[in-house]
Amino acid sequence: MSTFLPFTRPLLLVLLALPVWLLIRTWRRNESRLVLPFDHGGLRGSRFLSALVRMAECLPALLLAVAICLIAGPQQLGSPQSRRKVTNIEFCVDVSGSMTASFGEGNRYDAAMAAINQFVEYREGDAFGLTFFGNSFLHWTPLTTDVSAIKCAAPFMSPTRAIPGFGGTEIAKAVLACRRVLVEREDGDRMIVLVSDGYSSDLMGNRSQEIARELKNERIVLHAIHIAEGDVPPDVINLARLTGGEVYGVNDPFALEAVFQSIDRMQQTQQVQLAPDAFDDFRPYCLAGLVLLSLSTLCSLGARYTPW
């Protein structure tokens, strides 16, 4: 739809030349002369009545113009709208055997999933995905604003179940899998939240820096949460910091909740201005047509030339 022609079918407006031609013809034509018996009387023609009759004759042409405008599909722009800019967040959660270690009232895995469930509550409107990993990875939920599947996931992938293929820790493989999920989303920011408690052999050497460059090129920020006592592995630090993310080492459930709150503050929500929607605007044309039709009907009772 063009800004200068707010009609869905603007080419039909060319037909407005027809009512314009009828209006010009009405006002420029010469009145036909017909000799009547009273022409030799003393009555004189009235310019006012002549103009009134011609204006009445213009009403059908104006009605035709209104009909053409209606057929062309008049449009009107609505009020500008704004919506929350979506952040695409992929949780990458370690389910290796070490995640069964005691942590608060439960184990590390339970505490991590509880904190994630709280995080998705106060990030309403964002899109979340969940990937579990060990030596293998499993995309549990795709990126979606419906977080019910994430909230119900904890019992099924608990490391206490000793799921085959998930006993070790291969962070690089899991992060690259999350990257492939996020690059499919063209709109919105992209973020990976990595939750792990161990070292990863596939990040050694320069591998962490190579993966970090790939993530940065795709505008993906990675935040790493090391949910264990001791220092955070240097490779994990490189992986997060080089993408613009942060690294958090936590050793109690309260610190874990504070970490997710900190991530929420760092990733501020933004409002995106949307283009106003166009919708049909028949009302003014219909009102004009009704007025013109009413006037034309009234004028036909007297403001017209007699047919004899």
PDB file of C-alpha atoms in Angstrom:
ATOM      1  CA  MET A   1       0.000   0.000   0.000  1.00  0.00           C
ATOM      2  CA  SER A   2       1.370   3.415  -0.953  1.00  0.00           C
ATOM      3  CA  THR A   3       1.530   6.275   1.510  1.00  0.00           C
ATOM      4  CA  PHE A   4       0.288   8.731  -1.130  1.00  0.00           C
ATOM      5  CA  LEU A   5      -2.531   6.513  -2.431  1.00  0.00           C
ATOM      6  CA  PRO A   6      -4.198   4.969   0.620  1.00  0.00           C
ATOM      7  CA  PHE A   7      -6.239   2.506  -1.437  1.00  0.00           C
ATOM      8  CA  THR A   8      -5.809  -1.217  -1.959  1.00  0.00           C
ATOM      9  CA  ARG A   9      -6.532  -0.823  -5.703  1.00  0.00           C
ATOM     10  CA  PRO A  10      -5.308   2.706  -6.519  1.00  0.00           C
ATOM     11  CA  LEU A  11      -5.329   2.131 -10.300  1.00  0.00           C
ATOM     12  CA  LEU A  12      -9.135   2.147 -10.237  1.00  0.00           C
ATOM     13  CA  LEU A  13      -9.007   5.824  -9.256  1.00  0.00           C
ATOM     14  CA  VAL A  14      -8.276   6.567 -12.919  1.00  0.00           C
ATOM     15  CA  LEU A  15     -12.008   6.030 -13.439  1.00  0.00           C
ATOM     16  CA  LEU A  16     -12.609   9.286 -11.524  1.00  0.00           C
ATOM     17  CA  ALA A  17     -11.997  10.988 -14.858  1.00  0.00           C
ATOM     18  CA  LEU A  18     -15.527   9.900 -15.862  1.00  0.00           C
ATOM     19  CA  PRO A  19     -17.433  11.819 -13.130  1.00  0.00           C
ATOM     20  CA  VAL A  20     -15.101  14.788 -13.675  1.00  0.00           C
ATOM     21  CA  TRP A  21     -16.040  14.779 -17.354  1.00  0.00           C
ATOM     22  CA  LEU A  22     -19.748  14.594 -16.446  1.00  0.00           C
ATOM     23  CA  LEU A  23     -19.397  17.589 -14.098  1.00  0.00           C
ATOM     24  CA  ILE A  24     -17.637  19.654 -16.752  1.00  0.00           C
ATOM     25  CA  ARG A  25     -20.265  18.703 -19.327  1.00  0.00           C
ATOM     26  CA  THR A  26     -23.088  19.670 -16.954  1.00  0.00           C
ATOM     27  CA  TRP A  27     -21.767  23.188 -16.374  1.00  0.00           C
ATOM     28  CA  ARG A  28     -20.495  23.961 -19.873  1.00  0.00           C
ATOM     29  CA  ARG A  29     -23.324  22.672 -22.052  1.00  0.00           C
ATOM     30  CA  ASN A  30     -25.698  25.109 -23.710  1.00  0.00           C
ATOM     31  CA  GLU A  31     -29.334  24.814 -22.713  1.00  0.00           C
ATOM     32  CA  SER A  32     -31.452  23.607 -25.600  1.00  0.00           C
ATOM     33  CA  ARG A  33     -33.993  26.104 -26.907  1.00  0.00           C
ATOM     34  CA  LEU A  34     -37.591  24.950 -27.173  1.00  0.00           C
ATOM     35  CA  VAL A  35     -40.325  27.403 -28.182  1.00  0.00           C
ATOM     36  CA  LEU A  36     -43.300  27.304 -25.821  1.00  0.00           C
ATOM     37  CA  PRO A  37     -46.544  29.343 -25.880  1.00  0.00           C
ATOM     38  CA  PHE A  38     -45.557  31.471 -22.897  1.00  0.00           C
ATOM     39  CA  ASP A  39     -42.191  32.503 -24.384  1.00  0.00           C
ATOM     40  CA  HIS A  40     -43.789  35.738 -25.628  1.00  0.00           C
ATOM     41  CA  GLY A  41     -45.083  36.496 -22.174  1.00  0.00           C
ATOM     42  CA  GLY A  42     -43.471  38.741 -19.600  1.00  0.00           C
ATOM     43  CA  LEU A  43     -41.774  36.015 -17.537  1.00  0.00           C
ATOM     44  CA  ARG A  44     -37.965  36.004 -17.386  1.00  0.00           C
ATOM     45  CA  GLY A  45     -35.600  33.133 -16.727  1.00  0.00           C
ATOM     46  CA  SER A  46     -33.963  32.888 -13.292  1.00  0.00           C
ATOM     47  CA  ARG A  47     -30.189  32.428 -13.037  1.00  0.00           C
ATOM     48  CA  PHE A  48     -30.599  31.157  -9.498  1.00  0.00           C
ATOM     49  CA  LEU A  49     -32.999  28.408 -10.555  1.00  0.00           C
ATOM     50  CA  SER A  50     -30.745  27.494 -13.465  1.00  0.00           C
ATOM     51  CA  ALA A  51     -27.727  27.136 -11.136  1.00  0.00           C
ATOM     52  CA  LEU A  52     -29.810  25.144  -8.643  1.00  0.00           C
ATOM     53  CA  VAL A  53     -30.913  22.702 -11.335  1.00  0.00           C
ATOM     54  CA  ARG A  54     -27.352  22.259 -12.562  1.00  0.00           C
ATOM     55  CA  MET A  55     -26.111  21.580  -9.043  1.00  0.00           C
ATOM     56  CA  ALA A  56     -28.822  18.953  -8.680  1.00  0.00           C
ATOM     57  CA  GLU A  57     -27.653  17.395 -11.946  1.00  0.00           C
ATOM     58  CA  CYS A  58     -24.113  17.170 -10.504  1.00  0.00           C
ATOM     59  CA  LEU A  59     -25.223  14.889  -7.669  1.00  0.00           C
ATOM     60  CA  PRO A  60     -25.297  11.627  -9.736  1.00  0.00           C
ATOM     61  CA  ALA A  61     -21.759  12.335 -10.967  1.00  0.00           C
ATOM     62  CA  LEU A  62     -20.591  12.853  -7.385  1.00  0.00           C
ATOM     63  CA  LEU A  63     -22.322   9.612  -6.387  1.00  0.00           C
ATOM     64  CA  LEU A  64     -20.399   7.851  -9.152  1.00  0.00           C
ATOM     65  CA  ALA A  65     -17.128   9.286  -7.788  1.00  0.00           C
ATOM     66  CA  VAL A  66     -17.939   7.964  -4.301  1.00  0.00           C
ATOM     67  CA  ALA A  67     -18.748   4.524  -5.745  1.00  0.00           C
ATOM     68  CA  ILE A  68     -15.400   4.425  -7.568  1.00  0.00           C
ATOM     69  CA  CYS A  69     -13.570   5.317  -4.345  1.00  0.00           C
ATOM     70  CA  LEU A  70     -15.375   2.516  -2.510  1.00  0.00           C
ATOM     71  CA  ILE A  71     -14.442  -0.017  -5.189  1.00  0.00           C
ATOM     72  CA  ALA A  72     -10.799   1.142  -4.976  1.00  0.00           C
ATOM     73  CA  GLY A  73     -10.739   0.035  -1.329  1.00  0.00           C
ATOM     74  CA  PRO A  74     -10.003   3.029   0.920  1.00  0.00           C
ATOM     75  CA  GLN A  75      -7.536   2.310   3.730  1.00  0.00           C
ATOM     76  CA  GLN A  76      -6.603   4.021   6.958  1.00  0.00           C
ATOM     77  CA  LEU A  77      -3.474   3.590   9.067  1.00  0.00           C
ATOM     78  CA  GLY A  78      -4.038   2.624  12.687  1.00  0.00           C
ATOM     79  CA  SER A  79      -2.161   3.978  15.672  1.00  0.00           C
ATOM     80  CA  PRO A  80       1.545   3.046  15.888  1.00  0.00           C
ATOM     81  CA  GLN A  81       2.077  -0.001  18.080  1.00  0.00           C
ATOM     82  CA  SER A  82       5.056  -1.268  20.020  1.00  0.00           C
ATOM     83  CA  ARG A  83       5.906  -4.710  21.332  1.00  0.00           C
ATOM     84  CA  ARG A  84       8.537  -6.233  23.523  1.00  0.00           C
ATOM     85  CA  LYS A  85      11.665  -7.219  21.619  1.00  0.00           C
ATOM     86  CA  VAL A  86      12.057 -10.972  21.971  1.00  0.00           C
ATOM     87  CA  THR A  87      15.281 -12.416  23.360  1.00  0.00           C
ATOM     88  CA  ASN A  88      15.940 -15.988  22.235  1.00  0.00           C
ATOM     89  CA  ILE A  89      17.453 -17.802  25.218  1.00  0.00           C
ATOM     90  CA  GLU A  90      18.760 -21.359  24.995  1.00  0.00           C
ATOM     91  CA  PHE A  91      19.468 -23.126  28.298  1.00  0.00           C
ATOM     92  CA  CYS A  92      22.304 -25.627  28.030  1.00  0.00           C
ATOM     93  CA  VAL A  93      22.165 -27.815  31.153  1.00  0.00           C
ATOM     94  CA  ASP A  94      24.726 -30.412  32.186  1.00  0.00           C
ATOM     95  CA  VAL A  95      23.198 -33.764  33.210  1.00  0.00           C
ATOM     96  CA  SER A  96      26.441 -35.663  33.766  1.00  0.00           C
ATOM     97  CA  GLY A  97      26.891 -37.838  36.841  1.00  0.00           C
ATOM     98  CA  SER A  98      28.628 -35.096  38.835  1.00  0.00           C
ATOM     99  CA  MET A  99      25.425 -33.009  38.774  1.00  0.00           C
ATOM    100  CA  THR A 100      23.995 -35.403  41.386  1.00  0.00           C
ATOM    101  CA  ALA A 101      26.353 -33.939  44.014  1.00  0.00           C
ATOM    102  CA  SER A 102      24.690 -32.406  47.059  1.00  0.00           C
ATOM    103  CA  PHE A 103      23.686 -28.772  46.648  1.00  0.00           C
ATOM    104  CA  GLY A 104      21.462 -27.129  49.248  1.00  0.00           C
ATOM    105  CA  GLU A 105      18.480 -29.332  50.023  1.00  0.00           C
ATOM    106  CA  GLY A 106      18.852 -31.352  46.816  1.00  0.00           C
ATOM    107  CA  ASN A 107      21.496 -31.831  44.157  1.00  0.00           C
ATOM    108  CA  ARG A 108      23.091 -29.501  41.633  1.00  0.00           C
ATOM    109  CA  TYR A 109      20.738 -30.477  38.823  1.00  0.00           C
ATOM    110  CA  ASP A 110      17.584 -29.886  40.882  1.00  0.00           C
ATOM    111  CA  ALA A 111      18.825 -26.466  42.019  1.00  0.00           C
ATOM    112  CA  ALA A 112      19.698 -25.470  38.454  1.00  0.00           C
ATOM    113  CA  MET A 113      16.286 -26.470  37.073  1.00  0.00           C
ATOM    114  CA  ALA A 114      14.476 -24.687  39.925  1.00  0.00           C
ATOM    115  CA  ALA A 115      16.411 -21.477  39.198  1.00  0.00           C
ATOM    116  CA  ILE A 116      15.664 -21.790  35.473  1.00  0.00           C
ATOM    117  CA  ASN A 117      11.938 -22.158  36.193  1.00  0.00           C
ATOM    118  CA  GLN A 118      12.024 -18.943  38.230  1.00  0.00           C
ATOM    119  CA  PHE A 119      14.001 -17.163  35.513  1.00  0.00           C
ATOM    120  CA  VAL A 120      11.467 -17.931  32.778  1.00  0.00           C
ATOM    121  CA  GLU A 121       8.714 -16.518  34.995  1.00  0.00           C
ATOM    122  CA  TYR A 122      10.147 -13.006  35.143  1.00  0.00           C
ATOM    123  CA  ARG A 123      11.278 -13.049  31.510  1.00  0.00           C
ATOM    124  CA  GLU A 124       7.741 -13.496  30.206  1.00  0.00           C
ATOM    125  CA  GLY A 125       7.522 -12.763  26.492  1.00  0.00           C
ATOM    126  CA  ASP A 126      10.972 -14.105  25.599  1.00  0.00           C
ATOM    127  CA  ALA A 127      11.526 -17.349  23.692  1.00  0.00           C
ATOM    128  CA  PHE A 128      13.216 -20.177  25.587  1.00  0.00           C
ATOM    129  CA  GLY A 129      14.731 -23.465  24.504  1.00  0.00           C
ATOM    130  CA  LEU A 130      16.214 -26.242  26.624  1.00  0.00           C
ATOM    131  CA  THR A 131      19.118 -28.514  25.731  1.00  0.00           C
ATOM    132  CA  PHE A 132      20.504 -31.218  27.994  1.00  0.00           C
ATOM    133  CA  PHE A 133      24.012 -32.505  27.471  1.00  0.00           C
ATOM    134  CA  GLY A 134      26.623 -34.941  28.702  1.00  0.00           C
ATOM    135  CA  ASN A 135      28.720 -36.782  26.140  1.00  0.00           C
ATOM    136  CA  SER A 136      25.702 -36.352  23.858  1.00  0.00           C
ATOM    137  CA  PHE A 137      23.088 -33.612  23.667  1.00  0.00           C
ATOM    138  CA  LEU A 138      19.311 -33.569  23.476  1.00  0.00           C
ATOM    139  CA  HIS A 139      17.170 -30.604  22.412  1.00  0.00           C
ATOM    140  CA  TRP A 140      14.337 -31.035  24.889  1.00  0.00           C
ATOM    141  CA  THR A 141      12.223 -28.066  23.768  1.00  0.00           C
ATOM    142  CA  PRO A 142      12.515 -25.781  20.737  1.00  0.00           C
ATOM    143  CA  LEU A 143      12.619 -22.018  21.155  1.00  0.00           C
ATOM    144  CA  THR A 144       9.128 -21.051  22.271  1.00  0.00           C
ATOM    145  CA  THR A 145       7.303 -18.586  24.482  1.00  0.00           C
ATOM    146  CA  ASP A 146       5.342 -21.488  25.997  1.00  0.00           C
ATOM    147  CA  VAL A 147       7.527 -22.548  28.928  1.00  0.00           C
ATOM    148  CA  SER A 148       5.299 -25.325  30.268  1.00  0.00           C
ATOM    149  CA  ALA A 149       7.514 -28.050  28.755  1.00  0.00           C
ATOM    150  CA  ILE A 150      10.601 -26.553  30.403  1.00  0.00           C
ATOM    151  CA  LYS A 151       8.908 -26.496  33.794  1.00  0.00           C
ATOM    152  CA  CYS A 152       7.967 -30.166  33.485  1.00  0.00           C
ATOM    153  CA  ALA A 153      11.334 -31.364  32.185  1.00  0.00           C
ATOM    154  CA  ALA A 154      13.281 -31.775  35.440  1.00  0.00           C
ATOM    155  CA  PRO A 155      12.221 -35.332  36.435  1.00  0.00           C
ATOM    156  CA  PHE A 156      12.738 -36.835  32.978  1.00  0.00           C
ATOM    157  CA  MET A 157      16.406 -35.914  32.447  1.00  0.00           C
ATOM    158  CA  SER A 158      17.627 -36.091  36.033  1.00  0.00           C
ATOM    159  CA  PRO A 159      21.219 -37.415  36.177  1.00  0.00           C
ATOM    160  CA  THR A 160      20.100 -39.815  38.909  1.00  0.00           C
ATOM    161  CA  ARG A 161      18.504 -41.851  36.108  1.00  0.00           C
ATOM    162  CA  ALA A 162      21.992 -42.523  34.674  1.00  0.00           C
ATOM    163  CA  ILE A 163      20.852 -42.008  31.087  1.00  0.00           C
ATOM    164  CA  PRO A 164      23.245 -43.713  28.619  1.00  0.00           C
ATOM    165  CA  GLY A 165      25.390 -41.275  26.626  1.00  0.00           C
ATOM    166  CA  PHE A 166      25.094 -38.485  29.176  1.00  0.00           C
ATOM    167  CA  GLY A 167      27.605 -39.547  31.824  1.00  0.00           C
ATOM    168  CA  GLY A 168      30.460 -37.242  30.779  1.00  0.00           C
ATOM    169  CA  THR A 169      30.800 -33.544  29.973  1.00  0.00           C
ATOM    170  CA  GLU A 170      31.360 -32.240  26.436  1.00  0.00           C
ATOM    171  CA  ILE A 171      30.554 -28.546  26.510  1.00  0.00           C
ATOM    172  CA  ALA A 172      31.833 -27.661  23.023  1.00  0.00           C
ATOM    173  CA  LYS A 173      29.543 -30.169  21.337  1.00  0.00           C
ATOM    174  CA  ALA A 174      26.521 -28.903  23.282  1.00  0.00           C
ATOM    175  CA  VAL A 175      27.256 -25.203  22.712  1.00  0.00           C
ATOM    176  CA  LEU A 176      27.624 -25.708  18.956  1.00  0.00           C
ATOM    177  CA  ALA A 177      24.306 -27.568  18.947  1.00  0.00           C
ATOM    178  CA  CYS A 178      22.677 -24.616  20.729  1.00  0.00           C
ATOM    179  CA  ARG A 179      24.276 -22.251  18.220  1.00  0.00           C
ATOM    180  CA  ARG A 180      22.593 -24.109  15.352  1.00  0.00           C
ATOM    181  CA  VAL A 181      19.240 -23.684  17.093  1.00  0.00           C
ATOM    182  CA  LEU A 182      19.688 -19.945  17.663  1.00  0.00           C
ATOM    183  CA  VAL A 183      20.907 -19.008  14.183  1.00  0.00           C
ATOM    184  CA  GLU A 184      17.578 -20.190  12.788  1.00  0.00           C
ATOM    185  CA  ARG A 185      15.974 -17.225  14.551  1.00  0.00           C
ATOM    186  CA  GLU A 186      16.589 -14.079  12.538  1.00  0.00           C
ATOM    187  CA  ASP A 187      14.689 -11.723  14.836  1.00  0.00           C
ATOM    188  CA  GLY A 188      15.617 -10.770  18.380  1.00  0.00           C
ATOM    189  CA  ASP A 189      18.715 -11.115  20.518  1.00  0.00           C
ATOM    190  CA  ARG A 190      20.379 -14.500  21.029  1.00  0.00           C
ATOM    191  CA  MET A 191      21.719 -15.868  24.282  1.00  0.00           C
ATOM    192  CA  ILE A 192      22.991 -19.174  25.675  1.00  0.00           C
ATOM    193  CA  VAL A 193      22.930 -19.866  29.411  1.00  0.00           C
ATOM    194  CA  LEU A 194      25.390 -22.674  30.111  1.00  0.00           C
ATOM    195  CA  VAL A 195      24.982 -24.513  33.425  1.00  0.00           C
ATOM    196  CA  SER A 196      27.704 -27.021  34.210  1.00  0.00           C
ATOM    197  CA  ASP A 197      29.925 -28.195  37.048  1.00  0.00           C
ATOM    198  CA  GLY A 198      32.903 -29.769  35.359  1.00  0.00           C
ATOM    199  CA  TYR A 199      35.782 -29.568  32.949  1.00  0.00           C
ATOM    200  CA  SER A 200      35.329 -30.338  29.285  1.00  0.00           C
ATOM    201  CA  SER A 201      38.045 -32.054  27.275  1.00  0.00           C
ATOM    202  CA  ASP A 202      36.649 -30.789  23.954  1.00  0.00           C
ATOM    203  CA  LEU A 203      37.355 -27.166  24.960  1.00  0.00           C
ATOM    204  CA  MET A 204      41.095 -27.625  25.442  1.00  0.00           C
ATOM    205  CA  GLY A 205      43.682 -25.832  23.351  1.00  0.00           C
ATOM    206  CA  ASN A 206      42.281 -23.001  21.256  1.00  0.00           C
ATOM    207  CA  ARG A 207      38.919 -24.695  20.814  1.00  0.00           C
ATOM    208  CA  SER A 208      37.146 -22.405  23.289  1.00  0.00           C
ATOM    209  CA  GLN A 209      38.376 -19.309  21.441  1.00  0.00           C
ATOM    210  CA  GLU A 210      37.337 -20.703  18.069  1.00  0.00           C
ATOM    211  CA  ILE A 211      33.823 -21.457  19.308  1.00  0.00           C
ATOM    212  CA  ALA A 212      33.598 -18.036  20.977  1.00  0.00           C
ATOM    213  CA  ARG A 213      34.425 -16.346  17.667  1.00  0.00           C
ATOM    214  CA  GLU A 214      31.725 -18.362  15.920  1.00  0.00           C
ATOM    215  CA  LEU A 215      29.180 -17.327  18.534  1.00  0.00           C
ATOM    216  CA  LYS A 216      30.182 -13.676  18.368  1.00  0.00           C
ATOM    217  CA  ASN A 217      29.910 -13.654  14.580  1.00  0.00           C
ATOM    218  CA  GLU A 218      26.339 -14.898  14.963  1.00  0.00           C
ATOM    219  CA  ARG A 219      25.544 -12.255  17.638  1.00  0.00           C
ATOM    220  CA  ILE A 220      25.174 -14.911  20.350  1.00  0.00           C
ATOM    221  CA  VAL A 221      26.095 -14.033  23.940  1.00  0.00           C
ATOM    222  CA  LEU A 222      26.995 -16.898  26.263  1.00  0.00           C
ATOM    223  CA  HIS A 223      26.675 -16.690  30.048  1.00  0.00           C
ATOM    224  CA  ALA A 224      28.341 -19.521  31.961  1.00  0.00           C
ATOM    225  CA  ILE A 225      27.279 -20.715  35.419  1.00  0.00           C
ATOM    226  CA  HIS A 226      29.756 -23.015  37.161  1.00  0.00           C
ATOM    227  CA  ILE A 227      27.626 -24.716  39.794  1.00  0.00           C
ATOM    228  CA  ALA A 228      30.342 -26.234  41.996  1.00  0.00           C
ATOM    229  CA  GLU A 229      33.028 -25.384  44.510  1.00  0.00           C
ATOM    230  CA  GLY A 230      36.410 -24.392  43.189  1.00  0.00           C
ATOM    231  CA  ASP A 231      37.566 -22.237  40.318  1.00  0.00           C
ATOM    232  CA  VAL A 232      35.782 -21.948  37.008  1.00  0.00           C
ATOM    233  CA  PRO A 233      37.684 -23.758  34.220  1.00  0.00           C
ATOM    234  CA  PRO A 234      39.728 -21.253  32.147  1.00  0.00           C
ATOM    235  CA  ASP A 235      38.297 -22.582  28.881  1.00  0.00           C
ATOM    236  CA  VAL A 236      34.761 -21.847  30.073  1.00  0.00           C
ATOM    237  CA  ILE A 237      35.849 -18.328  31.077  1.00  0.00           C
ATOM    238  CA  ASN A 238      37.263 -17.708  27.593  1.00  0.00           C
ATOM    239  CA  LEU A 239      34.130 -19.088  25.968  1.00  0.00           C
ATOM    240  CA  ALA A 240      31.862 -16.677  27.854  1.00  0.00           C
ATOM    241  CA  ARG A 241      33.971 -13.523  28.036  1.00  0.00           C
ATOM    242  CA  LEU A 242      34.884 -13.490  24.343  1.00  0.00           C
ATOM    243  CA  THR A 243      31.194 -13.464  23.393  1.00  0.00           C
ATOM    244  CA  GLY A 244      30.428 -10.551  25.720  1.00  0.00           C
ATOM    245  CA  GLY A 245      28.905 -12.728  28.426  1.00  0.00           C
ATOM    246  CA  GLU A 246      29.751 -13.254  32.074  1.00  0.00           C
ATOM    247  CA  VAL A 247      31.005 -16.170  34.135  1.00  0.00           C
ATOM    248  CA  TYR A 248      29.526 -17.027  37.516  1.00  0.00           C
ATOM    249  CA  GLY A 249      30.829 -19.472  40.070  1.00  0.00           C
ATOM    250  CA  VAL A 250      28.176 -20.459  42.629  1.00  0.00           C
ATOM    251  CA  ASN A 251      28.253 -22.869  45.540  1.00  0.00           C
ATOM    252  CA  ASP A 252      24.824 -22.411  47.154  1.00  0.00           C
ATOM    253  CA  PRO A 253      21.207 -22.117  45.924  1.00  0.00           C
ATOM    254  CA  PHE A 254      20.814 -18.475  46.990  1.00  0.00           C
ATOM    255  CA  ALA A 255      23.832 -17.451  44.948  1.00  0.00           C
ATOM    256  CA  LEU A 256      22.380 -19.346  41.981  1.00  0.00           C
ATOM    257  CA  GLU A 257      19.139 -17.352  42.147  1.00  0.00           C
ATOM    258  CA  ALA A 258      21.142 -14.121  42.361  1.00  0.00           C
ATOM    259  CA  VAL A 259      23.085 -15.125  39.243  1.00  0.00           C
ATOM    260  CA  PHE A 260      19.928 -15.527  37.161  1.00  0.00           C
ATOM    261  CA  GLN A 261      18.659 -12.171  38.448  1.00  0.00           C
ATOM    262  CA  SER A 262      21.960 -10.611  37.393  1.00  0.00           C
ATOM    263  CA  ILE A 263      21.620 -12.099  33.899  1.00  0.00           C
ATOM    264  CA  ASP A 264      18.097 -10.694  33.717  1.00  0.00           C
ATOM    265  CA  ARG A 265      19.368  -7.196  34.564  1.00  0.00           C
ATOM    266  CA  MET A 266      22.158  -7.423  32.002  1.00  0.00           C
ATOM    267  CA  GLN A 267      19.755  -8.399  29.224  1.00  0.00           C
ATOM    268  CA  GLN A 268      17.330  -5.480  29.459  1.00  0.00           C
ATOM    269  CA  THR A 269      14.022  -5.779  27.661  1.00  0.00           C
ATOM    270  CA  GLN A 270      13.513  -3.419  24.728  1.00  0.00           C
ATOM    271  CA  GLN A 271      10.430  -2.119  22.965  1.00  0.00           C
ATOM    272  CA  VAL A 272      10.230  -2.416  19.195  1.00  0.00           C
ATOM    273  CA  GLN A 273       8.177   0.129  17.255  1.00  0.00           C
ATOM    274  CA  LEU A 274       5.858  -1.616  14.824  1.00  0.00           C
ATOM    275  CA  ALA A 275       4.510  -0.217  11.587  1.00  0.00           C
ATOM    276  CA  PRO A 276       0.853   0.759  11.989  1.00  0.00           C
ATOM    277  CA  ASP A 277      -1.645  -1.682  10.544  1.00  0.00           C
ATOM    278  CA  ALA A 278      -3.888  -0.670   7.648  1.00  0.00           C
ATOM    279  CA  PHE A 279      -7.604  -1.352   7.792  1.00  0.00           C
ATOM    280  CA  ASP A 280     -10.642  -0.582   5.639  1.00  0.00           C
ATOM    281  CA  ASP A 281     -11.984   2.956   5.915  1.00  0.00           C
ATOM    282  CA  PHE A 282     -15.392   2.839   4.214  1.00  0.00           C
ATOM    283  CA  ARG A 283     -17.251   4.951   6.787  1.00  0.00           C
ATOM    284  CA  PRO A 284     -16.627   8.505   5.430  1.00  0.00           C
ATOM    285  CA  TYR A 285     -17.334   7.421   1.847  1.00  0.00           C
ATOM    286  CA  CYS A 286     -20.539   5.636   2.848  1.00  0.00           C
ATOM    287  CA  LEU A 287     -21.744   8.699   4.771  1.00  0.00           C
ATOM    288  CA  ALA A 288     -20.940  10.944   1.813  1.00  0.00           C
ATOM    289  CA  GLY A 289     -22.783   8.571  -0.520  1.00  0.00           C
ATOM    290  CA  LEU A 290     -25.886   8.498   1.702  1.00  0.00           C
ATOM    291  CA  VAL A 291     -25.965  12.301   1.896  1.00  0.00           C
ATOM    292  CA  LEU A 292     -25.574  12.674  -1.876  1.00  0.00           C
ATOM    293  CA  LEU A 293     -28.233  10.022  -2.556  1.00  0.00           C
ATOM    294  CA  SER A 294     -30.674  11.746  -0.189  1.00  0.00           C
ATOM    295  CA  LEU A 295     -30.080  15.141  -1.799  1.00  0.00           C
ATOM    296  CA  SER A 296     -30.458  13.671  -5.287  1.00  0.00           C
ATOM    297  CA  THR A 297     -33.780  12.072  -4.324  1.00  0.00           C
ATOM    298  CA  LEU A 298     -35.097  15.335  -2.860  1.00  0.00           C
ATOM    299  CA  CYS A 299     -33.925  17.379  -5.837  1.00  0.00           C
ATOM    300  CA  SER A 300     -35.680  15.023  -8.251  1.00  0.00           C
ATOM    301  CA  LEU A 301     -38.989  16.213  -6.786  1.00  0.00           C
ATOM    302  CA  GLY A 302     -38.541  19.713  -8.157  1.00  0.00           C
ATOM    303  CA  ALA A 303     -35.018  20.884  -8.972  1.00  0.00           C
ATOM    304  CA  ARG A 304     -34.930  19.390 -12.473  1.00  0.00           C
ATOM    305  CA  TYR A 305     -35.922  20.219 -16.007  1.00  0.00           C
ATOM    306  CA  THR A 306     -39.431  19.155 -16.988  1.00  0.00           C
ATOM    307  CA  PRO A 307     -39.410  16.413 -19.607  1.00  0.00           C
ATOM    308  CA  TRP A 308     -41.791  18.248 -21.977  1.00  0.00           C
TER     309      TRP A 308
END
